[in-house]
mmCIF file of C-alpha atoms and ligand atoms in Angstrom:
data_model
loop_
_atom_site.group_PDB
_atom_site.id
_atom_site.type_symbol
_atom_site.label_atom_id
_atom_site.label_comp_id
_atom_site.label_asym_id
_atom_site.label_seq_id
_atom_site.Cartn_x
_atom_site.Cartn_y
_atom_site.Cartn_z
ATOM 1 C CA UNK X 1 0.000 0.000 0.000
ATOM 2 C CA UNK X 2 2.781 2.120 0.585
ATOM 3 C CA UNK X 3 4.857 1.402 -2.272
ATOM 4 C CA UNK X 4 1.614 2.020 -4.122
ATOM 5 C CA UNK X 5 0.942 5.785 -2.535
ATOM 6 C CA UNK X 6 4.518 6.234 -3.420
ATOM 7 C CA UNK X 7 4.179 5.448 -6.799
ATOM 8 C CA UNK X 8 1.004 6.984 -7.593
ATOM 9 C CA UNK X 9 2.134 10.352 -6.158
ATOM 10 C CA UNK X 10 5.038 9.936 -8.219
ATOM 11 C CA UNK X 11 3.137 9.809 -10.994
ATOM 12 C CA UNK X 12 0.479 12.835 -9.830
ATOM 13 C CA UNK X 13 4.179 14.523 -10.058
ATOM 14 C CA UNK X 14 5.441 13.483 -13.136
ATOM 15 C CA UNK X 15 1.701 14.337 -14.463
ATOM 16 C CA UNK X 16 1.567 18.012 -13.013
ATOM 17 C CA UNK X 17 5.276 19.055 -14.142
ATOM 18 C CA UNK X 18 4.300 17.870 -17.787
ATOM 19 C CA UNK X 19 1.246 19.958 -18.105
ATOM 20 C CA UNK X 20 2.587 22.799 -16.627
ATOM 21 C CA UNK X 21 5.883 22.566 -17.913
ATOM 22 C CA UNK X 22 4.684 21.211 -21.624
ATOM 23 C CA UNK X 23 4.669 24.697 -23.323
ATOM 24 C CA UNK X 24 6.428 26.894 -21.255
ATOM 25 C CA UNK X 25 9.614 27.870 -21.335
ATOM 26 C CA UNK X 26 8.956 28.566 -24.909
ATOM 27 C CA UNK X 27 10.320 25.477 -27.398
ATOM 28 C CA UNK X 28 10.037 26.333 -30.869
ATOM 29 C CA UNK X 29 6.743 24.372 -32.929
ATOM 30 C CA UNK X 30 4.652 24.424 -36.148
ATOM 31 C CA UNK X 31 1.914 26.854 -37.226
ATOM 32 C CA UNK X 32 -0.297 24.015 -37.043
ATOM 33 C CA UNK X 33 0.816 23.528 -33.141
ATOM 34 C CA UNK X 34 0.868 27.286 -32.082
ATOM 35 C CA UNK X 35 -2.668 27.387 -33.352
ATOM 36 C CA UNK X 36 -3.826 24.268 -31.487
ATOM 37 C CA UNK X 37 -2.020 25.632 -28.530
ATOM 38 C CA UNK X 38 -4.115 29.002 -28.889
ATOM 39 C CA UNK X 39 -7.281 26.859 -29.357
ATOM 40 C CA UNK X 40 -6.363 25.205 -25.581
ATOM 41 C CA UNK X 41 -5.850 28.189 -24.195
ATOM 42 C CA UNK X 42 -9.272 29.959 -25.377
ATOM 43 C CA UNK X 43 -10.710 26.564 -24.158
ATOM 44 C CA UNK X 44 -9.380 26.654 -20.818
ATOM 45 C CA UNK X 45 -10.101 30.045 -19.903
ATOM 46 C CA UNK X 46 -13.398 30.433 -21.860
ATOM 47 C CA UNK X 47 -15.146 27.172 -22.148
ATOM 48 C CA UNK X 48 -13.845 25.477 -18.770
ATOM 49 C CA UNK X 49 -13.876 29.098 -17.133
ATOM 50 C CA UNK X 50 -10.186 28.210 -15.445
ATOM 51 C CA UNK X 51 -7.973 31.070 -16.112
ATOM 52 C CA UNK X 52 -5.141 29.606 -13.355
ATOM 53 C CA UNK X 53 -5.111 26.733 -15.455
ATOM 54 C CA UNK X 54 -5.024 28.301 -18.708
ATOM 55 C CA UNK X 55 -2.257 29.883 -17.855
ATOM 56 C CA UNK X 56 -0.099 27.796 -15.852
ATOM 57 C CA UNK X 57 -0.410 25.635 -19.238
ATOM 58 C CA UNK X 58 0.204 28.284 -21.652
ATOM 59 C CA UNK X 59 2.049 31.868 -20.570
ATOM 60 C CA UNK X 60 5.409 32.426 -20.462
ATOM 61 C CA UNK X 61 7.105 33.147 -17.346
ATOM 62 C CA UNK X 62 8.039 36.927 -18.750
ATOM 63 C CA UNK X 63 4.370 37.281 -19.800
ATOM 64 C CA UNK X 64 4.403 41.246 -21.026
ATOM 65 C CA UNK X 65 0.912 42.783 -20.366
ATOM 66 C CA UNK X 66 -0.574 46.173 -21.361
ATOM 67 C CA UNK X 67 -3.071 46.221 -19.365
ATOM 68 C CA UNK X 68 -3.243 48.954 -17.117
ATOM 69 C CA UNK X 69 -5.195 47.320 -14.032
ATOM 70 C CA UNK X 70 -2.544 44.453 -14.117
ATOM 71 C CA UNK X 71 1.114 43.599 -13.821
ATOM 72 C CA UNK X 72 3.544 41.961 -16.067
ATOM 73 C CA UNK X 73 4.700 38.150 -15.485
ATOM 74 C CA UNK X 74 2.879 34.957 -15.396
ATOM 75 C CA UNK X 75 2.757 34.417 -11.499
ATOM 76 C CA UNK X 76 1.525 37.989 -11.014
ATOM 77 C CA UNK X 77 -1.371 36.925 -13.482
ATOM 78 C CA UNK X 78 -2.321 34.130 -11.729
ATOM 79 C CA UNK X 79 -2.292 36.044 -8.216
ATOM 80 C CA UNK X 80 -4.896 38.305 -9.469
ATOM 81 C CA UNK X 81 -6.736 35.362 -10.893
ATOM 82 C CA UNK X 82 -6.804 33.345 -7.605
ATOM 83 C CA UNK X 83 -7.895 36.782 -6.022
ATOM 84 C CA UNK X 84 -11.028 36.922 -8.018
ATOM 85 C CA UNK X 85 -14.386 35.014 -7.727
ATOM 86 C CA UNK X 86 -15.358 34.074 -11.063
ATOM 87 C CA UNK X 87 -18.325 32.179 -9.557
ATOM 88 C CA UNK X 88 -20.907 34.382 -11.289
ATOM 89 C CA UNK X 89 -18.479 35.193 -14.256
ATOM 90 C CA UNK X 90 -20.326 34.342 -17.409
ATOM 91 C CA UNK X 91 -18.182 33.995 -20.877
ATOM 92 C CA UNK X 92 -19.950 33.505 -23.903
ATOM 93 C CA UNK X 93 -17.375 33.465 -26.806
ATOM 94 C CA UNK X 94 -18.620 35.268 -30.082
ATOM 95 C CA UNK X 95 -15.071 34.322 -32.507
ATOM 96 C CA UNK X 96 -11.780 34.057 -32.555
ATOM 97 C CA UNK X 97 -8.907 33.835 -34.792
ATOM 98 C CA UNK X 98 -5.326 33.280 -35.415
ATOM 99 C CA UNK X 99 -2.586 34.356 -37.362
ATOM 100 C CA UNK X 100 1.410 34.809 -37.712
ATOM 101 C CA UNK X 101 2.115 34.932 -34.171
ATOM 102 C CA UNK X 102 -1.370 36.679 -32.946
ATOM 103 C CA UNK X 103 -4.330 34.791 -31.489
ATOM 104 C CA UNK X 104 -7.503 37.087 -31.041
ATOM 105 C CA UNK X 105 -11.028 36.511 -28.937
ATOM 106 C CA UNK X 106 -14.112 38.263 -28.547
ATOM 107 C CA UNK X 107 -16.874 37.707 -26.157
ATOM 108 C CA UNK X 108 -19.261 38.868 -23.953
ATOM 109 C CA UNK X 109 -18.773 38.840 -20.368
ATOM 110 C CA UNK X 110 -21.261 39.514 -18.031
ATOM 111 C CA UNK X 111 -20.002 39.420 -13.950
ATOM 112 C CA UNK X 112 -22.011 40.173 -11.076
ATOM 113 C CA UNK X 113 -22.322 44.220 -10.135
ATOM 114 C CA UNK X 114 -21.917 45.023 -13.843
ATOM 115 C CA UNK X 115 -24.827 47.081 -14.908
ATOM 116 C CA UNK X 116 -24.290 46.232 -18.709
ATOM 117 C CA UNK X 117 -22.245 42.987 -20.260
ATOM 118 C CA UNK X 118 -19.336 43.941 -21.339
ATOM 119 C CA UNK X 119 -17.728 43.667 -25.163
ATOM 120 C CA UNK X 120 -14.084 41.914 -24.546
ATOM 121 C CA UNK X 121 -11.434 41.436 -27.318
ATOM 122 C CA UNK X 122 -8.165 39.105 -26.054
ATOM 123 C CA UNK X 123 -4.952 39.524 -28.113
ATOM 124 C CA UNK X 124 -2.094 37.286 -27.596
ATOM 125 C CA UNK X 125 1.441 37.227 -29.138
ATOM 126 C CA UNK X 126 3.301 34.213 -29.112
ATOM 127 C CA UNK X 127 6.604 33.178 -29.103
ATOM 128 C CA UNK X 128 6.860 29.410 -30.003
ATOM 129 C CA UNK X 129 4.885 27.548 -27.644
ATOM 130 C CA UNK X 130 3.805 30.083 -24.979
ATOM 131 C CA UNK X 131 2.118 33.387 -24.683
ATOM 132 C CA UNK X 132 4.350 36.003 -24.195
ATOM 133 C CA UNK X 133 2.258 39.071 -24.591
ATOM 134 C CA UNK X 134 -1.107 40.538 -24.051
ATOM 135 C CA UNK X 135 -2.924 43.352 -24.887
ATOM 136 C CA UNK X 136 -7.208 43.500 -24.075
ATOM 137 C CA UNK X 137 -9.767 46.110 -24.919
ATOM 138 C CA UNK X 138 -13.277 46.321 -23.316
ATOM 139 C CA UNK X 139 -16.338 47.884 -23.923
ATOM 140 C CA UNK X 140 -20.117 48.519 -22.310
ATOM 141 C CA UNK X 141 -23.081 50.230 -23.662
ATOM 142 C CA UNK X 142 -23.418 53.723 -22.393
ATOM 143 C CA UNK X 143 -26.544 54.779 -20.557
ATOM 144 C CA UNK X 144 -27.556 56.665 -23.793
ATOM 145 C CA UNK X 145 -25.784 54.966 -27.067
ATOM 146 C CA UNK X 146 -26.152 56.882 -30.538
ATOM 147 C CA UNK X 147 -26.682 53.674 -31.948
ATOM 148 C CA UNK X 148 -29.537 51.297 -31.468
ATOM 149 C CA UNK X 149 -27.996 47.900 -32.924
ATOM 150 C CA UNK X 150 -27.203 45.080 -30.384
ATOM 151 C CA UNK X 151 -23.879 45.172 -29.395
ATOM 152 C CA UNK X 152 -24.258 41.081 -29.674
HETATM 153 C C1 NAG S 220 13.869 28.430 -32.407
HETATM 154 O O1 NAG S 220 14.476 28.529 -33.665
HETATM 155 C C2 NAG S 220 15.332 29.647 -33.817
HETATM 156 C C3 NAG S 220 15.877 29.690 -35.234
HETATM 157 O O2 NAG S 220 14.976 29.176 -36.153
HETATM 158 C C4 NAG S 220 16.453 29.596 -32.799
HETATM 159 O O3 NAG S 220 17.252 30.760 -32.896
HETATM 160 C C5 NAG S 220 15.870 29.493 -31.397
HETATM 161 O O4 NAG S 220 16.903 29.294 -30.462
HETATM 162 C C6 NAG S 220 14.892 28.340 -31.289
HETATM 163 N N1 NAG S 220 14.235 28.388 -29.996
HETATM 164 C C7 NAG S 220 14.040 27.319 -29.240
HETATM 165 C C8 NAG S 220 13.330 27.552 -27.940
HETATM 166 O O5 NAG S 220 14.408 26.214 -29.583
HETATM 167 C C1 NAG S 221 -18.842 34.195 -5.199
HETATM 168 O O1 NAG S 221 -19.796 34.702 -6.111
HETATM 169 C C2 NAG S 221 -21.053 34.042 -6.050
HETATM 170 C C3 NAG S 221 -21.908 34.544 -7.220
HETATM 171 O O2 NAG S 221 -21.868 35.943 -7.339
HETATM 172 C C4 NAG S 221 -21.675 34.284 -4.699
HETATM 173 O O3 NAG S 221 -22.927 33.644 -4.619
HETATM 174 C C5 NAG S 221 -20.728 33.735 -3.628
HETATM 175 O O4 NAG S 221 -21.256 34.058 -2.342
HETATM 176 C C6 NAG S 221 -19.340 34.336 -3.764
HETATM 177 N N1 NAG S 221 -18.429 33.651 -2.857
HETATM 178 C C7 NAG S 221 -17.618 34.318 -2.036
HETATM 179 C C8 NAG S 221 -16.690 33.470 -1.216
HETATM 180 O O5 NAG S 221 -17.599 35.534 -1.963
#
């Protein structure tokens, strides 16, 4: 029984360094791969709503970001992330795309005290295998729009 504990936390081990470690430090792959690495990402932190994951699994340590309410590096990301309770976060993706080193979402997220959703645009730069920059952009409806259409 020991022996076995042993070697299944071994293995928990060996299982937790490779998905964290898989991507990141950056190792140099296909288009086909970056894209499919882009597509995991979105995935993670859209679809499965786990933004710790998604980027333990995907962003570079040196992670630059241009956001102004955040700070620069991967383990600063995550901080923030654990810091927040997404429980009433909703994410409803609208598209996405990717090209030549960019990945780009858009979707509507709607959070708890929020009076209107808000319209949410995601660009990522890679380099190889991990995310090494991001820049975001954010919009609501204001109480009295020139423009009737749906934002969604
Ligand atoms: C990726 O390839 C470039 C040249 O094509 C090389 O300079 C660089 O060191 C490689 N990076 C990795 C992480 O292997
Ligand atoms: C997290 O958010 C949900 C939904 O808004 C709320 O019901 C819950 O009480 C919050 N949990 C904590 C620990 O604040």
């Amino acid at each position: 029984m020991k022996f076995f504990n042993t070697l299944l936390l071994t293995g928990l081990a060996v299982l937790t360094s490779v998905s964290a470690q898989a991507n990141c430090p950056a190792r140099n792959v296909t288009v086909e791969e970056q894209r499919a690495l882009f597509d995991g990402f979105v995935r993670t932190f859209i679809l499965e709503k786990n933004p710790i994951k998604a980027f333990e699994s995907y962003i570079h340590d040196n992670y630059i970001q241009h956001n102004p309410n955040a700070l620069s590096g991967k383990q600063n990301a995550i901080n923030a992330f654990r810091n927040i309770n997404l429980s009433g976060f909703r994410y409803t993706l609208i598209s996405k795309g990717f090209d030549n080193n960019y990945g780009w979402f858009h979707y509507r997220l709607d959070y708890p005290g929020a009076s209107q959703p808000s319209a949410v645009t995601d660009i990522l730069r890679y380099e190889g295998s991990c995310v090494i920059e991001h820049w975001d952009v954010s919009q609501q409806r204001p109480a009295n729009p020139i423009n009737p259409i749906a934002m969604f």
